[in-house]
């Protein structure tokens, strides 16, 4: 790494000119400027007279030495500004020995640009008036008085490595709200302090302190925006306390990253921030982190996750007059009281692209064991490290940050911290007293026992919390830009826009020829009607051939004589020329007469053929009649394919999906449906091709991106999967499923921090959607009520397992196959069902975070299931429910259940098991009715009917009136051959007022059971309902069979004809058509239907025997007799 030169470098501050100045006496006062930095006077300018216009040319230059090895450091430049004090020199009066001076105002120069790599900058800073200064009243120009300042260094203070690898940390302490009632503004003065430590030089810690908080009584909310202040005391001008262009802006509670950001917390926070006591700081402190410190900062956040922020109250000690240089010892001096700590979750700073966190954090009593267990912090900032501050806690003392003192994390290297003087250098011989021994558990003198902190407990009783903001100049983990993600997606899947059709060419030439033929034919017909219309109407059908021939001759003569024939030829000539040029590509003269004649003959034949084509389109042959065709829509084809899937006729299902693609190859939904079908049949390679084709048609389509990512995970192309998922979250940041799938991907990669980030964002978006849905519902119903109270149940927990005050997430790894995952889930559920039988309480109860209990740091990940990274394979299915099936969705949902619904819809059953495990362990999720339904379906796909029945029983116990439970139970019994139980379940399902999510196959299978039990009237009614809801070949076939068995042959033939029109490759339809034709005595139709039945290979032997018996009875129908 490039090293900073060891020699010091000078920073020059030049004040060139002042504007809009005025003094106490006269319009042209004499003034000078004093420059100060780090409590050291850098120099005074020459006395300069202000012009009548208020300007003064100072051209005053001062400087200080920057030396990171022992003098002014980068941290000093970060949080300490240069103060420029403008002083007026009053004229001498008689007998006056010395000149009198009065301070006019003070300006502040922020040196932050030097830490951004600049070597010089120029700025105009406002001159803030002191109290009583004439500058409080601006001149007639109404401009604020200001100074023109230039800052210069010979070379940049930061090296290239420091600029690229370093960072700037800003910590803003706003206030502590709802403080204990024992805090009273009267009585002895108290110094309210808050502090924390951050790495500054590698592994060494740098303490950041906020002192002299102001205790205020409640009554009104703090205004926003309000300026942030410098953490420095003794600033003369009130306005100079404010940091330029830095404001506290507040924001909605729900958007904070702290602990009190749920809707149910808003009432408490509103009361605390309006009515109750609070301590106000509004201070911003800065700290420069060199590249090694940035790495250390990242590592400690990942290791510790929670950061201790201490708060305490120390009595102020007044310095008696005449004893400014001595310290007056009192009994209260050195005593810490109300020592508390807030645990700030710093993990969001490791999320990609995150540079700022702001939130409210509960204050708990400081107990060594709890603090060490949660944060791994061994020392207290106020008690062990900064105890000497208490002795310097005198009214009027300097309120600046601790001078940089490296504090080692290793206890063996810790030494007593020495009191520092105003320059930041240790005073020799002064050792901080009463520091706790490293090998002893004896508390400090005046400190409460380490295992008990009654004063700190008052913070918990009062509900005290601090509002804190931590901001970095650059994100610790850079985030990919949307443009980069879009570019990577384009590199993997180039967009394929549809080809534009040419307006010219052979096809256009032939089309124009057809148009001219049609126009000319209409003109000739009009002429014929004008000449012979009355004669034709009179003779009608009695016209003979001689009359027609005579009319033809007269029409030809009329056309030639009138010139219309010539006009028609000219009208047609241009179209013929285009055909010659575009279709036959003849643009040059012929080489011989023979070649010309050959081409003319060929052209004539083509033109005559095309003329007949055009005439047939204009005047169709009414004698033959049109053949009625039933056009099947895209949705019908999708339904037919779905029926074929359920019946395991995958070849026919693929044919329907491909027909949809042929009809509309640019429709990405068709590609997604076909890809989902390939997922069902475990053809992952073809599924990936389909999803990528859909994405190539629209690279901003979220579902295509997610499915491409899912397939990339299943095929173990993890780098591509990350690109797809991240691009989806960038394009649609509110998509819950996209964030959840990204979190599941990070879980596979064992990236706990990013997994937590993705799940947290998903839960945040889901909560916002639920609240928005409540608002919409209330508006539509016209009800006005507090939606936050209504949303307590949904938002009290994060949908992925975050409780109030805790950020504990549960990490689950999926096994290599569905069998292993389901077996582990089965064992867990067997145990939980036993617990349920003994108790009526839920299996998983919510546990809030009690800081007083020894517990590991939050965000602890519990690895429940050992895994392999291989994608699970789905077993052959005997039934697959409708992809849009939602199993009785409750009001309280989770991000994992939302993802399960999406995956089941797209038939990605191979990916569902990992999400099911998360749903099982999620505190707000767990074994719900919907969970058991999905789990039962996965077992049905494996043909594990015993386990499926067990889970359906659990679902029925949870929601006995859920029609989806009974529908799925009916499918289970139907597939296992228990048709009597299936019939009872199906009948119960259709008897509910609310339909099940998918009724199509319930009607189909119930109707089939009725046919088997010869209840033909019930079968007819059932199939009629199915035909009304979603007509298909199978619904019409069932209706036709029921009508045939009821001897309603006409209705049977109509229904079977509808079925045949929708699918003429169904052998059973032809079989029943043959039976109907045999019954009514239509021999030809009976033989044709029988022929097609034989050709399509009817598999129902009983039905074939019935046909043969009827053929023998009637004596026809089988041409082979």
Coordinates of C-alpha atoms in Angstrom, one line a residue, residues 263 736 762-778 787 790-799 890-895 898 924:
X263 CA -47.0 0.1 13.5
X736 CA -41.7 -10.0 -2.1
X762 CA -39.0 -9.0 1.7
X763 CA -40.7 -8.8 5.1
X764 CA -40.6 -5.0 4.9
X765 CA -42.3 -5.0 1.4
X766 CA -44.9 -7.6 2.5
X767 CA -45.8 -5.6 5.6
X768 CA -46.2 -2.5 3.4
X769 CA -48.5 -4.4 1.0
X770 CA -50.6 -5.7 3.8
X771 CA -51.1 -2.2 5.2
X772 CA -51.9 -0.9 1.8
X773 CA -54.4 -3.7 1.3
X774 CA -56.1 -2.7 4.6
X775 CA -56.3 0.9 3.6
X776 CA -57.8 0.0 0.2
X777 CA -60.3 -2.3 1.9
X778 CA -61.4 0.4 4.4
X787 CA -55.4 0.8 10.6
X790 CA -55.8 -3.4 13.0
X791 CA -52.4 -4.4 11.7
X792 CA -50.8 -5.3 15.1
X793 CA -51.2 -9.0 14.6
X794 CA -49.7 -9.0 11.1
X795 CA -46.8 -6.7 11.9
X796 CA -45.8 -7.6 15.4
X797 CA -43.4 -10.1 13.9
X798 CA -41.3 -9.9 10.8
X799 CA -42.7 -12.4 8.3
X890 CA -55.2 -16.4 5.7
X891 CA -54.8 -12.7 6.6
X892 CA -51.5 -13.4 8.2
X893 CA -49.0 -14.6 5.6
X894 CA -45.3 -14.9 5.4
X895 CA -42.7 -14.2 2.7
X898 CA -45.8 -16.1 -0.8
X924 CA -45.1 -16.3 12.3

